[in-house]
Coordinates of C-alpha atoms and ligand atoms in Angstrom, one line a residue:
M518 CA 118.9 55.0 99.3
D519 CA 118.1 57.5 96.5
Q520 CA 115.0 58.5 98.4
L521 CA 116.9 59.1 101.6
L522 CA 119.4 61.3 99.6
Y523 CA 116.5 63.2 98.0
V524 CA 114.9 63.9 101.4
L525 CA 118.3 64.9 102.8
M526 CA 118.9 67.3 99.9
S527 CA 115.5 68.9 100.1
T528 CA 115.9 69.4 103.8
I529 CA 119.3 71.1 103.3
K530 CA 117.8 73.2 100.4
R531 CA 114.9 74.3 102.7
W532 CA 117.3 75.3 105.5
L533 CA 119.5 77.2 103.0
L534 CA 116.5 79.1 101.8
V535 CA 115.4 80.0 105.4
F536 CA 119.0 81.0 106.2
A537 CA 119.2 83.2 103.1
L538 CA 115.9 84.8 104.0
H539 CA 117.2 85.5 107.5
L540 CA 120.3 87.2 106.1
A541 CA 117.9 89.3 103.9
V542 CA 116.2 90.4 107.1
V543 CA 119.4 91.6 108.6
A544 CA 120.4 93.4 105.4
Q545 CA 117.1 95.4 105.6
A546 CA 118.5 97.1 108.6
Q547 CA 117.8 100.9 108.4
P548 CA 118.9 102.2 111.8
V549 CA 116.8 105.1 113.1
D550 CA 118.0 107.6 115.6
P551 CA 117.2 106.4 119.2
H552 CA 116.9 110.1 120.2
R553 CA 113.3 109.6 119.0
L554 CA 112.7 107.9 122.3
L555 CA 113.3 111.2 124.2
S556 CA 110.9 113.2 122.1
A557 CA 108.3 110.4 122.2
Y558 CA 108.4 109.8 126.0
P559 CA 109.4 113.1 127.7
A560 CA 107.4 112.3 130.8
F561 CA 109.7 109.4 131.5
L562 CA 113.1 109.8 129.7
S563 CA 115.5 112.7 130.3
R564 CA 118.6 112.0 128.1
L565 CA 120.9 109.7 126.3
D566 CA 124.2 109.2 128.0
G567 CA 126.3 107.6 125.3
Q568 CA 124.6 104.2 124.7
T569 CA 122.4 104.4 127.7
V570 CA 118.9 105.9 128.2
V571 CA 118.6 107.9 131.4
W572 CA 115.1 108.0 132.9
N573 CA 113.7 111.0 134.8
D574 CA 113.9 108.9 138.1
G575 CA 117.6 108.2 137.5
A576 CA 117.2 104.7 136.2
R577 CA 119.4 103.7 133.3
T578 CA 118.6 101.3 130.4
P579 CA 121.3 100.4 127.9
L580 CA 120.3 100.8 124.3
S581 CA 121.9 97.5 123.5
G582 CA 121.7 94.4 125.8
A583 CA 124.5 92.0 126.3
H584 CA 122.6 89.2 124.5
L585 CA 123.7 88.2 121.0
F586 CA 120.7 87.3 118.9
T587 CA 120.7 83.9 117.4
S588 CA 117.6 84.1 115.1
P589 CA 114.8 86.4 114.0
A590 CA 112.5 84.8 116.6
D591 CA 115.1 85.5 119.3
R592 CA 115.1 89.2 118.3
L593 CA 111.4 89.3 118.9
N594 CA 111.5 87.3 122.2
R595 CA 114.4 89.2 123.8
P596 CA 114.6 92.6 122.1
D597 CA 116.7 95.5 123.4
L598 CA 115.9 99.1 122.7
L599 CA 118.0 99.3 119.6
E600 CA 116.1 96.4 118.1
M601 CA 113.0 98.5 118.0
F602 CA 114.7 100.8 115.6
R603 CA 116.5 98.2 113.4
Q604 CA 113.8 98.4 110.8
A605 CA 112.5 101.8 110.0
Y606 CA 108.7 102.1 110.3
P607 CA 107.4 103.6 106.9
A608 CA 104.7 105.9 108.4
C609 CA 102.4 107.7 106.0
T610 CA 103.8 106.0 102.9
P611 CA 101.7 104.1 100.4
L612 CA 100.6 100.7 101.6
H613 CA 102.6 97.8 100.2
P614 CA 103.0 94.1 101.0
P615 CA 106.0 93.9 103.5
A616 CA 109.1 91.8 102.5
Y617 CA 110.0 88.6 104.3
G618 CA 110.7 89.4 108.0
E619 CA 109.8 93.1 107.7
D620 CA 108.1 93.6 111.0
P621 CA 108.9 97.2 112.1
G622 CA 107.5 97.9 115.6
R623 CA 106.8 94.3 116.4
A624 CA 109.7 94.0 118.8
R625 CA 108.9 95.4 122.3
P626 CA 111.3 95.3 125.3
V627 CA 108.9 94.3 128.0
S628 CA 110.6 96.0 130.9
F629 CA 110.8 99.3 129.0
F630 CA 107.1 99.5 128.3
G631 CA 106.1 98.0 131.6
K632 CA 108.0 100.8 133.4
M633 CA 105.9 103.4 131.6
Y634 CA 102.5 101.8 131.3
G635 CA 102.5 99.3 134.2
S636 CA 104.1 95.9 134.8
S637 CA 101.0 94.2 136.3
P638 CA 97.3 94.1 135.3
S639 CA 96.4 96.3 138.3
A640 CA 99.1 98.8 137.6
V641 CA 98.0 99.1 133.9
R642 CA 94.3 99.3 134.8
A643 CA 95.0 102.2 137.2
R644 CA 96.3 104.2 134.2
L645 CA 93.4 103.4 131.8
V646 CA 90.9 106.1 130.8
P647 CA 87.7 105.9 128.8
V648 CA 87.8 107.0 125.2
N649 CA 84.8 107.5 123.0
W650 CA 85.2 105.4 119.8
F651 CA 82.3 106.2 117.5
G652 CA 79.9 105.7 120.4
Q653 CA 81.7 102.7 121.9
T654 CA 83.5 103.4 125.2
L655 CA 87.0 101.9 125.1
L656 CA 89.7 101.9 127.8
F657 CA 93.1 103.1 126.7
S658 CA 96.2 104.2 128.5
G659 CA 96.3 107.8 129.7
V660 CA 100.1 107.6 129.9
N661 CA 102.2 109.5 127.2
G662 CA 99.0 111.0 125.8
G663 CA 97.9 107.6 124.3
N664 CA 94.2 108.3 125.0
L665 CA 94.5 111.8 123.4
A666 CA 96.1 110.3 120.3
L667 CA 93.2 107.8 119.9
E668 CA 90.7 110.5 120.3
A669 CA 92.5 112.5 117.6
V670 CA 92.2 109.6 115.3
E671 CA 88.5 109.3 115.9
K672 CA 88.1 113.0 115.2
D673 CA 90.0 112.7 111.9
L674 CA 87.9 109.8 110.7
K675 CA 84.5 111.0 112.0
G676 CA 83.6 112.8 108.8
L677 CA 84.2 109.8 106.6
P678 CA 81.1 107.5 107.1
N679 CA 82.2 105.2 104.3
L680 CA 85.1 104.0 106.5
R681 CA 82.9 103.4 109.6
N682 CA 82.5 99.6 108.9
Y683 CA 86.3 99.1 109.2
L684 CA 86.5 101.0 112.4
T685 CA 83.7 99.8 114.5
P686 CA 82.9 97.7 116.5
S687 CA 86.4 97.6 117.9
A688 CA 87.4 94.1 118.8
G689 CA 89.1 95.4 121.9
T690 CA 91.9 97.5 123.5
Y691 CA 93.2 96.6 126.9
L692 CA 93.7 92.9 127.7
W693 CA 96.6 91.6 129.8
R694 CA 97.8 88.7 127.6
L695 CA 100.5 87.1 125.6
V696 CA 100.7 87.3 121.8
S697 CA 98.7 84.3 120.5
G698 CA 100.9 81.3 120.2
S699 CA 104.0 83.0 121.8
G700 CA 105.5 83.7 125.2
R701 CA 105.7 87.5 124.4
Q702 CA 103.7 90.2 126.1
S703 CA 101.1 91.7 123.8
A704 CA 100.9 95.5 123.5
H705 CA 97.2 95.1 124.5
S706 CA 98.5 94.3 128.0
W707 CA 99.7 98.0 128.4
G708 CA 96.4 99.5 127.0
I709 CA 98.2 101.0 124.0
A710 CA 96.7 98.9 121.3
I711 CA 93.4 98.8 119.5
D712 CA 91.9 96.1 117.3
L713 CA 89.4 97.3 114.7
N714 CA 86.5 95.3 113.2
T715 CA 87.7 91.7 112.7
R716 CA 85.1 91.3 109.9
Y717 CA 87.3 93.4 107.5
S718 CA 90.7 92.2 109.0
D719 CA 93.4 89.7 108.0
Y720 CA 95.8 88.0 110.3
W721 CA 98.8 85.8 109.4
Q722 CA 97.9 83.2 112.0
W723 CA 94.5 82.7 110.3
E724 CA 96.5 81.4 107.3
G725 CA 97.8 78.4 109.3
Y726 CA 101.6 79.2 108.9
K727 CA 104.3 79.0 111.5
E728 CA 106.0 82.2 112.6
F729 CA 108.8 83.1 110.1
A730 CA 107.7 80.5 107.6
P731 CA 108.6 81.7 104.1
G732 CA 105.7 82.6 101.8
I733 CA 103.0 83.7 104.3
P734 CA 100.5 85.2 101.9
Y735 CA 99.8 88.9 102.5
R736 CA 96.2 90.0 102.7
N737 CA 94.8 93.4 103.5
R738 CA 91.4 95.1 103.2
M739 CA 92.1 98.1 105.5
P740 CA 91.9 101.4 103.5
Q741 CA 95.0 103.6 103.4
A742 CA 93.0 106.6 104.8
V743 CA 92.4 104.6 108.0
V744 CA 96.1 103.6 108.3
W745 CA 97.3 107.2 107.7
A746 CA 95.0 108.7 110.2
F747 CA 96.4 106.4 112.9
E748 CA 100.0 107.0 111.7
R749 CA 99.6 110.8 111.8
H750 CA 98.9 110.4 115.6
G751 CA 101.8 108.1 116.4
F752 CA 100.4 104.6 115.9
V753 CA 102.0 101.8 114.1
W754 CA 99.9 99.4 112.0
G755 CA 100.1 95.6 112.0
G756 CA 99.4 95.6 108.3
R757 CA 103.0 96.9 107.7
W758 CA 104.3 93.6 109.1
Y759 CA 105.3 90.4 107.2
H760 CA 103.4 88.8 110.1
H761 CA 100.4 90.9 109.1
D762 CA 97.7 91.8 111.6
T763 CA 95.6 94.4 109.8
M764 CA 93.1 95.0 112.7
H765 CA 95.9 96.0 115.0
F766 CA 97.1 99.6 115.7
E767 CA 99.5 100.4 118.5
Y768 CA 100.6 103.7 120.0
R769 CA 104.3 103.9 119.3
P770 CA 105.3 107.6 118.9
E771 CA 109.0 106.7 118.9
L772 CA 108.4 105.0 115.5
S773 CA 105.4 106.5 113.8
G774 CA 104.0 110.0 113.1
C775 CA 104.1 112.0 109.8
Ligands
LIG1415 ZN1 95.8 93.7 118.4

């Protein structure tokens, strides 16, 4: 009986800890002005009408969906536009291990990005253009100047041969796929993400933890100079996430830039 009570108490304690951590995630909220969408994506968006984004083709997307989030995982699985801005992305600041649940830029409303970059493999592929990445030819989206931003990063880092091992070979850019172990569309599907050399990278899933488990150990070997070069040109970095993915950079000009 004592043992049963002990198991019950430790289960309750564990759940209380997870609940407290979830509350801490909500408390981290630092809302960012959604007007940044308009300056980031002028080829597609024309204005904000109250709480609705108006597209150049007349389509309208509410900033906030009708869905009430029930958990941090739910926020990632069914994010609305405001969810993208709930946690401020700390572009061009010194690197530091993120707090529990700090994942700025990891929420992506699928229909929003699909409308710009393509909502099927063939639609995305039609918009990919070749980019020279230190002698390797990569395909990256030509939409919203994504390819030009990646070229600008390469130019910034070209004169720093000591960083070359981190940057190349790239583990890939475009691939229509779900995020490993989830039902969520990966940013690689839209041709707006690049993975660098896996040899010098760290990824939370390699640690064997479940998503949102407390205490996922943070690891990073990516130099700050690489991160800042990408951030200067509108990329977010997966190493700024509690669910760290240090090889991963993603073109998100609504969140990043110095
Ligand atoms: Zn990636």
